[in-house]
CSV table of C-alpha atoms and ligand atoms in Angstrom, one decimal:
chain,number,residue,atom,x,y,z
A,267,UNK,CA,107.6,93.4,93.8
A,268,UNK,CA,108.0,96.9,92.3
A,269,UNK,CA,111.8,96.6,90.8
A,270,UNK,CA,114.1,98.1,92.8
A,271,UNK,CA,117.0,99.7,91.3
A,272,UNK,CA,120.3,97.8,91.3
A,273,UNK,CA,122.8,99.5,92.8
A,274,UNK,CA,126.3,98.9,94.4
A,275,UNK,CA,125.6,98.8,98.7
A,276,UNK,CA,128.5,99.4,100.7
A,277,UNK,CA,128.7,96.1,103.2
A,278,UNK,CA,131.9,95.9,105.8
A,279,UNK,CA,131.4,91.9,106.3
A,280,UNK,CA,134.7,92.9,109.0
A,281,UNK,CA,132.5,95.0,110.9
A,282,UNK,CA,128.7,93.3,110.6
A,283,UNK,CA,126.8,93.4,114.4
A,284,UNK,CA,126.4,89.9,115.8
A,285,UNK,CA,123.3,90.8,117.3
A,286,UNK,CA,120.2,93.6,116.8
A,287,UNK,CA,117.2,93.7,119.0
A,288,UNK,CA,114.4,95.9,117.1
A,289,UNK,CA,110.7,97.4,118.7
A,290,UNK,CA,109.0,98.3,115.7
A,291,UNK,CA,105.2,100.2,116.4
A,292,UNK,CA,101.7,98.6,116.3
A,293,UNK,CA,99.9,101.4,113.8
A,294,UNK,CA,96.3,102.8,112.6
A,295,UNK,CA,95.4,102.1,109.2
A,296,UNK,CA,93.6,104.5,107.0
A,297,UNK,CA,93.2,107.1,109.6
A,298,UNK,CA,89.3,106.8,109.2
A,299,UNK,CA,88.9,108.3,105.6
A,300,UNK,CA,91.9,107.0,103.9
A,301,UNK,CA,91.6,104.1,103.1
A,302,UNK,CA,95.1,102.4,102.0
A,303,UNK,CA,96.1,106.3,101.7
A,304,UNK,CA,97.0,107.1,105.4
A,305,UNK,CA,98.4,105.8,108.5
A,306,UNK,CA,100.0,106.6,111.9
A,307,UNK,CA,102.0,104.8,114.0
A,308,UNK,CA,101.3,104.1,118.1
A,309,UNK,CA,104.0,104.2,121.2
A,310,UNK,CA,102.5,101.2,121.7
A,311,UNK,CA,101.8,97.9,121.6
A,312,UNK,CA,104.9,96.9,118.8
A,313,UNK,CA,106.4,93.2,118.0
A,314,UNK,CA,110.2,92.7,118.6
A,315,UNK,CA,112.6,91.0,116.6
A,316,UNK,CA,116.3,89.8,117.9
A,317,UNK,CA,118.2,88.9,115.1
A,318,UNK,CA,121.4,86.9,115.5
A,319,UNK,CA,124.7,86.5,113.4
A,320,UNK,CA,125.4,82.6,112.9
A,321,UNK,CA,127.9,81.1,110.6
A,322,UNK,CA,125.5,79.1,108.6
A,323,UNK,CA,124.3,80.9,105.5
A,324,UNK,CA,120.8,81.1,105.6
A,325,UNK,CA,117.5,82.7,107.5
A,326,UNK,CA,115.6,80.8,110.0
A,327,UNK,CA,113.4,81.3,112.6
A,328,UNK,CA,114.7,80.2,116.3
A,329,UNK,CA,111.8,81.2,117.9
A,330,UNK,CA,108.4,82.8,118.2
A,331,UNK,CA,106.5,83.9,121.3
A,332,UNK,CA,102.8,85.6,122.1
A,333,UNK,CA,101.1,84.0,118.8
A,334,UNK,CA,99.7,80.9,120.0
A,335,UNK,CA,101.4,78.5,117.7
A,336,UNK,CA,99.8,80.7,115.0
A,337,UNK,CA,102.3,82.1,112.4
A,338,UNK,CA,105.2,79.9,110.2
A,339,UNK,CA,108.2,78.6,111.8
A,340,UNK,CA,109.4,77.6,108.5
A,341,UNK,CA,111.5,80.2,107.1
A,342,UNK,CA,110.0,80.4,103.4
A,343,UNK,CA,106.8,80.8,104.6
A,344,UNK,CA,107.0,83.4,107.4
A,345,UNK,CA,106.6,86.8,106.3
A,346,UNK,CA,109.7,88.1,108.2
A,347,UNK,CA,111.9,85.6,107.5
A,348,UNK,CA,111.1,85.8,103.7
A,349,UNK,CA,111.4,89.8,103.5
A,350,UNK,CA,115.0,89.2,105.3
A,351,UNK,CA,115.7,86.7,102.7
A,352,UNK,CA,114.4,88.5,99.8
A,353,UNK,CA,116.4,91.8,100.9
A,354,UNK,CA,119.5,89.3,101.2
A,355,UNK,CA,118.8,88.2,98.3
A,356,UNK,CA,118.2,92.1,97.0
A,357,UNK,CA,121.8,93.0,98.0
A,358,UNK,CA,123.6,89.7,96.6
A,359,UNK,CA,124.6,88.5,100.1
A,360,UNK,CA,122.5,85.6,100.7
A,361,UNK,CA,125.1,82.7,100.2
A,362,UNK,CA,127.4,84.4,102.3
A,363,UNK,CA,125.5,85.5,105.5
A,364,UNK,CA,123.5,83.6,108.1
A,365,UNK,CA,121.0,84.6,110.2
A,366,UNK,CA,118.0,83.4,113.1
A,367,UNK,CA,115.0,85.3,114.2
A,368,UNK,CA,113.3,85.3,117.6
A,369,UNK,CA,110.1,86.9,117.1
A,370,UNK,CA,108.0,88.4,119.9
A,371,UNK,CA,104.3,89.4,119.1
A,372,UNK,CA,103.3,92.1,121.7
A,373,UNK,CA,99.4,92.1,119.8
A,374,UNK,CA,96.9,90.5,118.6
A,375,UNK,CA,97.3,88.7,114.7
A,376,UNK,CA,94.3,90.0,112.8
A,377,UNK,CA,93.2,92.3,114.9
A,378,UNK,CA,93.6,95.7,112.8
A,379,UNK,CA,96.5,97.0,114.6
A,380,UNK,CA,99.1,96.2,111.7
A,381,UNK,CA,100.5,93.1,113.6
A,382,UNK,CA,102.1,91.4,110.1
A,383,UNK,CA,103.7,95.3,109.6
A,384,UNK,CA,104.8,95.7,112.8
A,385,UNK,CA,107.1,92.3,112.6
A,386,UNK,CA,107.9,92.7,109.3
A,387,UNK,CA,109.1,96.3,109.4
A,388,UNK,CA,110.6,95.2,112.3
A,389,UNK,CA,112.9,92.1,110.8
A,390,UNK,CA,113.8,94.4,108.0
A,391,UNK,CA,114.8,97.0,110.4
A,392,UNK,CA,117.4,94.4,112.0
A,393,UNK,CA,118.7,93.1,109.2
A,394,UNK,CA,119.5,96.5,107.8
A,395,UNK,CA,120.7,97.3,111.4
A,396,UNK,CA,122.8,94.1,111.3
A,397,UNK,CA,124.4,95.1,108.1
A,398,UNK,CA,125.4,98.3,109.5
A,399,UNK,CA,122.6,100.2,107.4
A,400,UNK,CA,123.4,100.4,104.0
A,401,UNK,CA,119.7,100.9,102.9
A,402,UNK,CA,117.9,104.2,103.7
A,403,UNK,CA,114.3,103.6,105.2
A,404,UNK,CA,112.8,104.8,101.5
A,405,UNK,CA,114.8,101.9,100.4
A,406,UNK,CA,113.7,99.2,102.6
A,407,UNK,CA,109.9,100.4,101.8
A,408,UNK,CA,109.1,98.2,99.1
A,409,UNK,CA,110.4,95.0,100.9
A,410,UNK,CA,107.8,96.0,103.7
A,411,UNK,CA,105.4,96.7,101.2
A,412,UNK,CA,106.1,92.9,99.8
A,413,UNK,CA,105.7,92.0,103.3
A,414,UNK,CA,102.2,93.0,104.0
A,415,UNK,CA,101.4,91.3,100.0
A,416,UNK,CA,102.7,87.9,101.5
A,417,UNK,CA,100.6,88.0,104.8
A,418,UNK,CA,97.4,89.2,103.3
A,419,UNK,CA,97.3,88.9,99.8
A,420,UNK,CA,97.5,93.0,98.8
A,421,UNK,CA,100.3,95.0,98.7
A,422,UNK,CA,99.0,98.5,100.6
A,423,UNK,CA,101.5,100.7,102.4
A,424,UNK,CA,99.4,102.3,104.8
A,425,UNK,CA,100.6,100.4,107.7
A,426,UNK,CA,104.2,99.6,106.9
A,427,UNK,CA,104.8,103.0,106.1
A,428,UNK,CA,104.1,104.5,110.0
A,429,UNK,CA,105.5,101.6,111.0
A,430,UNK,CA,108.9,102.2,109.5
A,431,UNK,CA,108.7,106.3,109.1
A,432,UNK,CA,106.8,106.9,112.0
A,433,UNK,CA,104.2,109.6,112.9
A,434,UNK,CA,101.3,110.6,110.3
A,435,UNK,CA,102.0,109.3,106.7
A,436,UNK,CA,100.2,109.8,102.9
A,437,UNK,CA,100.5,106.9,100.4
A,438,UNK,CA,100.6,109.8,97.7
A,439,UNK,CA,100.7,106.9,95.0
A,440,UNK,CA,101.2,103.3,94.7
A,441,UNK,CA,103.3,103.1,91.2
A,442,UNK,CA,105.6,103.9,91.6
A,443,UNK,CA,105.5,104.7,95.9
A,444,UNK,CA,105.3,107.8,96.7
A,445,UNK,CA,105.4,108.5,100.7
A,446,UNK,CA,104.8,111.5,102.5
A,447,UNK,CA,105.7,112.3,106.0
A,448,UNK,CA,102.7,114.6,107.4
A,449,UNK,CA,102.7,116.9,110.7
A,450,UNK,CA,101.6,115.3,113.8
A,451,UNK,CA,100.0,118.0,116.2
A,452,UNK,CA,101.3,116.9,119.1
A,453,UNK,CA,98.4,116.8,121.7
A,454,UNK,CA,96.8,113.9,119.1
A,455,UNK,CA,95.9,110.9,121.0
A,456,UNK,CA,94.4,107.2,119.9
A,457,UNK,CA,92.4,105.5,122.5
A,458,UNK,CA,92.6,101.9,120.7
A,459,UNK,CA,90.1,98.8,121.5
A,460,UNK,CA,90.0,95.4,120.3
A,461,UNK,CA,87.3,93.8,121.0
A,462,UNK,CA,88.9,90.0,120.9
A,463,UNK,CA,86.6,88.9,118.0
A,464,UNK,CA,89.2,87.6,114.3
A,465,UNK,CA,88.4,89.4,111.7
A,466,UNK,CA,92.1,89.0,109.1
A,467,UNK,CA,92.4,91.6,106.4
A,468,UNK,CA,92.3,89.4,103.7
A,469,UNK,CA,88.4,88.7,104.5
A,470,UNK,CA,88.1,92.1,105.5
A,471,UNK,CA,89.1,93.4,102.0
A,472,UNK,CA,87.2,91.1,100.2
A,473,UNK,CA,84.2,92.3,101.8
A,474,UNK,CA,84.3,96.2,100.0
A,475,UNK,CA,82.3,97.2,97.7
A,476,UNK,CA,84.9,97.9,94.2
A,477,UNK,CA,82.9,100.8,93.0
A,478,UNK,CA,81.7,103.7,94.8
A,479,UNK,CA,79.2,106.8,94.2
A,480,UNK,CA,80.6,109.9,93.0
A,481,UNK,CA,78.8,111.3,95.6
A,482,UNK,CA,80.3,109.3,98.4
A,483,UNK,CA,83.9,109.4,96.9
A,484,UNK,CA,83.5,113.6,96.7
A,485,UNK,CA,82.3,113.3,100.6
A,486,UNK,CA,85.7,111.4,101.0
A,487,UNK,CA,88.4,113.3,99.5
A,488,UNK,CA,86.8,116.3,101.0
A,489,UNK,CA,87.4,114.8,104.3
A,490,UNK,CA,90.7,113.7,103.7
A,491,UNK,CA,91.8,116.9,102.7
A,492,UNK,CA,90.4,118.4,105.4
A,493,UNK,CA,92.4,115.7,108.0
A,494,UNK,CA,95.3,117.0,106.0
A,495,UNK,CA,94.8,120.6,106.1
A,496,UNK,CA,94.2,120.1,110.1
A,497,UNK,CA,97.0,118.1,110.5
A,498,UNK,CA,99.3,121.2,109.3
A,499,UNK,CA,97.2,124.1,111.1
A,500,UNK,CA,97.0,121.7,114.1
A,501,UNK,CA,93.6,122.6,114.0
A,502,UNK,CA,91.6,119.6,116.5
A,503,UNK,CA,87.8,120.2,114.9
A,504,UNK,CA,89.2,120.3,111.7
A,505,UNK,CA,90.6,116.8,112.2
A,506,UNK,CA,87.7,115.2,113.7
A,507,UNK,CA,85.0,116.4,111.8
A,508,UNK,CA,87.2,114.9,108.4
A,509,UNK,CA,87.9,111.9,110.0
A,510,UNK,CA,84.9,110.4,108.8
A,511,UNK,CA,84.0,107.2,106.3
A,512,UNK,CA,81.4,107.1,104.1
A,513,UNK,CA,83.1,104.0,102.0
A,514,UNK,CA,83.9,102.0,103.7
A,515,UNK,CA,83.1,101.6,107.2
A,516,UNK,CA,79.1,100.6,106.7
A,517,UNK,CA,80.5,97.7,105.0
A,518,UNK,CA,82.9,96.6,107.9
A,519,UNK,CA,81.5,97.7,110.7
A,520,UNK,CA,79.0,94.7,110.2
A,521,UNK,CA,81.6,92.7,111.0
A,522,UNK,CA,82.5,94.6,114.5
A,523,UNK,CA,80.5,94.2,117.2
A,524,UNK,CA,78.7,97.3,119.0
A,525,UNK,CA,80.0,99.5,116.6
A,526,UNK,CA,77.9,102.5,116.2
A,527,UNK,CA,77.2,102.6,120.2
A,528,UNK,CA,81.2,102.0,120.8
A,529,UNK,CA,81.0,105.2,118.2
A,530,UNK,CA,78.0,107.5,120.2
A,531,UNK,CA,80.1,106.6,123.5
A,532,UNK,CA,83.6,107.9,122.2
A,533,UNK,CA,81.9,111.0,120.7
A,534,UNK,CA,79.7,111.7,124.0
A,535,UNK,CA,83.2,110.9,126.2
A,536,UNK,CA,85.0,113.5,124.2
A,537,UNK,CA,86.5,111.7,121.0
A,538,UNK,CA,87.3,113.9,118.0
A,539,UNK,CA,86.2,111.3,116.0
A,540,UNK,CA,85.4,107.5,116.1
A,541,UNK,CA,86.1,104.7,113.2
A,542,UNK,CA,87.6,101.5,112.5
A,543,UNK,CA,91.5,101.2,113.2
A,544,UNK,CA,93.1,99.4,109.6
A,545,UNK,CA,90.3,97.1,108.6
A,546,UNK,CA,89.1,96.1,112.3
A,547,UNK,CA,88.0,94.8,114.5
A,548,UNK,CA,89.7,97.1,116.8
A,549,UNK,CA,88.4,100.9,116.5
A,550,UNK,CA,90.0,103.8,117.5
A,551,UNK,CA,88.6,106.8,119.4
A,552,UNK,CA,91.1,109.9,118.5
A,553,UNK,CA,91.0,112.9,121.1
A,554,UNK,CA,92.8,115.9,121.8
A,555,UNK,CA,94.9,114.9,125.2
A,556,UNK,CA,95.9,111.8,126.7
A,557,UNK,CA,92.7,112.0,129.1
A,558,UNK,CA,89.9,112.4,126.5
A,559,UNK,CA,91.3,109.5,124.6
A,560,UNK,CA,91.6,107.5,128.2
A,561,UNK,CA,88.1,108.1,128.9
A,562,UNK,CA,86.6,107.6,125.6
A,563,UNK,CA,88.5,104.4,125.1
A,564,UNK,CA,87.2,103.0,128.7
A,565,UNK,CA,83.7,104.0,128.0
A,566,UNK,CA,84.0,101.9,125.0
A,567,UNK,CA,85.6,99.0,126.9
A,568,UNK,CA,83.3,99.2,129.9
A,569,UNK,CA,80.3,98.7,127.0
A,570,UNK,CA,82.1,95.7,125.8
A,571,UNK,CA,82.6,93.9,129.2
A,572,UNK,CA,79.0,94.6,129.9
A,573,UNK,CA,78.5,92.6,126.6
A,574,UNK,CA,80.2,89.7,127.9
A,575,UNK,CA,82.8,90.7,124.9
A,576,UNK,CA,87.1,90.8,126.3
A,577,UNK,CA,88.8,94.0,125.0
A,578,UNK,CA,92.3,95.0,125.1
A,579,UNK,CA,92.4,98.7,125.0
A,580,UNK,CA,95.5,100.9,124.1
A,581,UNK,CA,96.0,104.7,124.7
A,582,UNK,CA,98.6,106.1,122.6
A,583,UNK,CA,100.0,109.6,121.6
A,584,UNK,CA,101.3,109.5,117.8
A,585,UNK,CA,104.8,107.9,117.8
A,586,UNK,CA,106.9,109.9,115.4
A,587,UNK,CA,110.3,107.7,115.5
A,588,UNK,CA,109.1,104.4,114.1
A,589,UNK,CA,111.1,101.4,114.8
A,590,UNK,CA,113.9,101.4,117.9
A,591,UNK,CA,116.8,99.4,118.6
A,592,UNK,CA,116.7,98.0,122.0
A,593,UNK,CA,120.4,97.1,122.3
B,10,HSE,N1,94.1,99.8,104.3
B,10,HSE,C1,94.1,98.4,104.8
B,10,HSE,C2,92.6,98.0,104.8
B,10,HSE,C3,94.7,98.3,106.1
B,10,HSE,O1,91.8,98.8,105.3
B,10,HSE,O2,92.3,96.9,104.3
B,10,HSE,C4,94.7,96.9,106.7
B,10,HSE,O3,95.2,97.0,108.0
């Protein structure tokens, strides 16, 4: 993990909660032409984490619900559990204070949606909570950042960081992180389907190509720019027509079924633009309005049922408050 800077954290152990209950956002990954660079964060779907007080020192997991039996009841190897742990560890407490986790997965594990960020984000968000906040969200990045490293093997930011910010964010730089908070015009809509096919990010990243043509990466930049530069004039045909992957998406969207008609039927319904949400399988239509991004996302999902393939669609403005408490 980067090294954080030691410093003195002001903890009233008198005056700790004995109990936080935390939503923390589903997001979109790479916003089409960023990859690992940019990232917004949904209303919804999100994970929850209640995190109780006990008197034993220690993190554990009590209980975890929507994930089939599928993630880590034991506390070293869960991903939330071990970013509590590590922050406890971070602020010299861990001896002294004891905690349990009930985690509730609202999406779908590997299904491009940031489901590892949404929990872990959502654990450190608690635990900070618990504590009575003594580390500001810039502070609690790089544990979410070690987060995402332990569940899939890389350390990117571009989902932890809408997760816990909220809105639009730019991974400026990596080393040391460098996060910036971007505009969020606010009539920007994500019509969001996963098509229920697996496809984890740690297979999904392995599948990129490592060197790209000059010619592709200029195309790129030139769009993410532009994404940027219509994100502050709130300019809508700005933002679709840069929200466009020439890197990486041919590789991926092998792996996602129907892609390129899901694509012509988002664009025909209305979309903005049409790509691959974080490294799929689910794709996101983004519209201008809450009904362009309804329709283009059921056009999408009516083509999938008539391919015999389940969906779960989402429709979503841009949530620009990150994680909540819920009591
Ligand atoms: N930027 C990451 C990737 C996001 O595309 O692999 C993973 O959700």
């Amino acid at each position: 993990m980067e090294s954080m800077e030691k410093k003195e954290y002001a903890i009233d152990f008198g005056n700790l909660r004995e109990q936080v209950h935390v939503f923390a956002p589903a997001t979109v990954a790479n916003m089409i032409c960023g990859f690992d660079v940019l990232g917004f964060a949904l209303d919804y779907p999100g994970d929850e984490v209640k995190m109780y007080r006990v008197a034993e020192p220690g993190v554990r997991i009590r209980a975890i619900h929507g994930d089939d039996g599928r993630l880590p009841l034991d506390a070293d190897k869960n991903t939330v559990s071990a970013c509590v742990k590590m922050l406890l560890e971070h602020l010299g407490i861990a001896d002294e204070l004891g905690v349990e986790i009930e985690l509730t997965k609202h999406m779908p594990i590997g299904s491009g949606l940031g489901s590892s960020s949404a929990s872990t984000v959502a654990g450190l968000f608690a635990i900070n909570s618990l504590l009575g906040n003594p580390l500001s969200k810039e502070e609690l990045m790089p544990f979410c950042v070690e987060g995402e490293r332990l569940a899939c093997g890389h350390g990117h930011a571009d989902n932890v960081a809408p997760a816990l910010m909220g809105g639009v964010t730019l991974i400026r730089g990596y080393d040391p992180l460098d996060i910036v908070r971007l505009p969020v015009p606010n009539e920007l809509y994500a019509g969001v389907v996963f098509p229920q096919v697996d496809v984890p990010t740690r297979d999904a990243r392995q599948l990129i190509k490592e060197k790209v043509w000059l010619k592709d990466a200029v195309t790129q930049w030139g769009n993410i720019a532009g994404l940027i530069a219509g994100l502050y004039e709130g300019d809508y045909a700005l933002i679709g027509r840069s929200m466009q992957d020439v890197l990486i998406e041919p590789t991926r969207a092998i792996l996602i079924p129907e892609f390129y008609e899901m694509k012509r039927l988002a664009l025909e319904a209305g979309a903005l633009s049409f790509g691959i949400s974080g490294s799929g399988p689910s794709v996101v239509a983004i519209a201008r309005g809450k009904e362009a991004a309804e329709r283009a996302a059921s056009r999408i999902q009516q083509h999938l049922t008539d391919c015999d393939i389940e969906s779960l669609k989402y429709v979503s403005s841009v949530n620009v408050n990150g994680p909540k408490i819920l009591n």
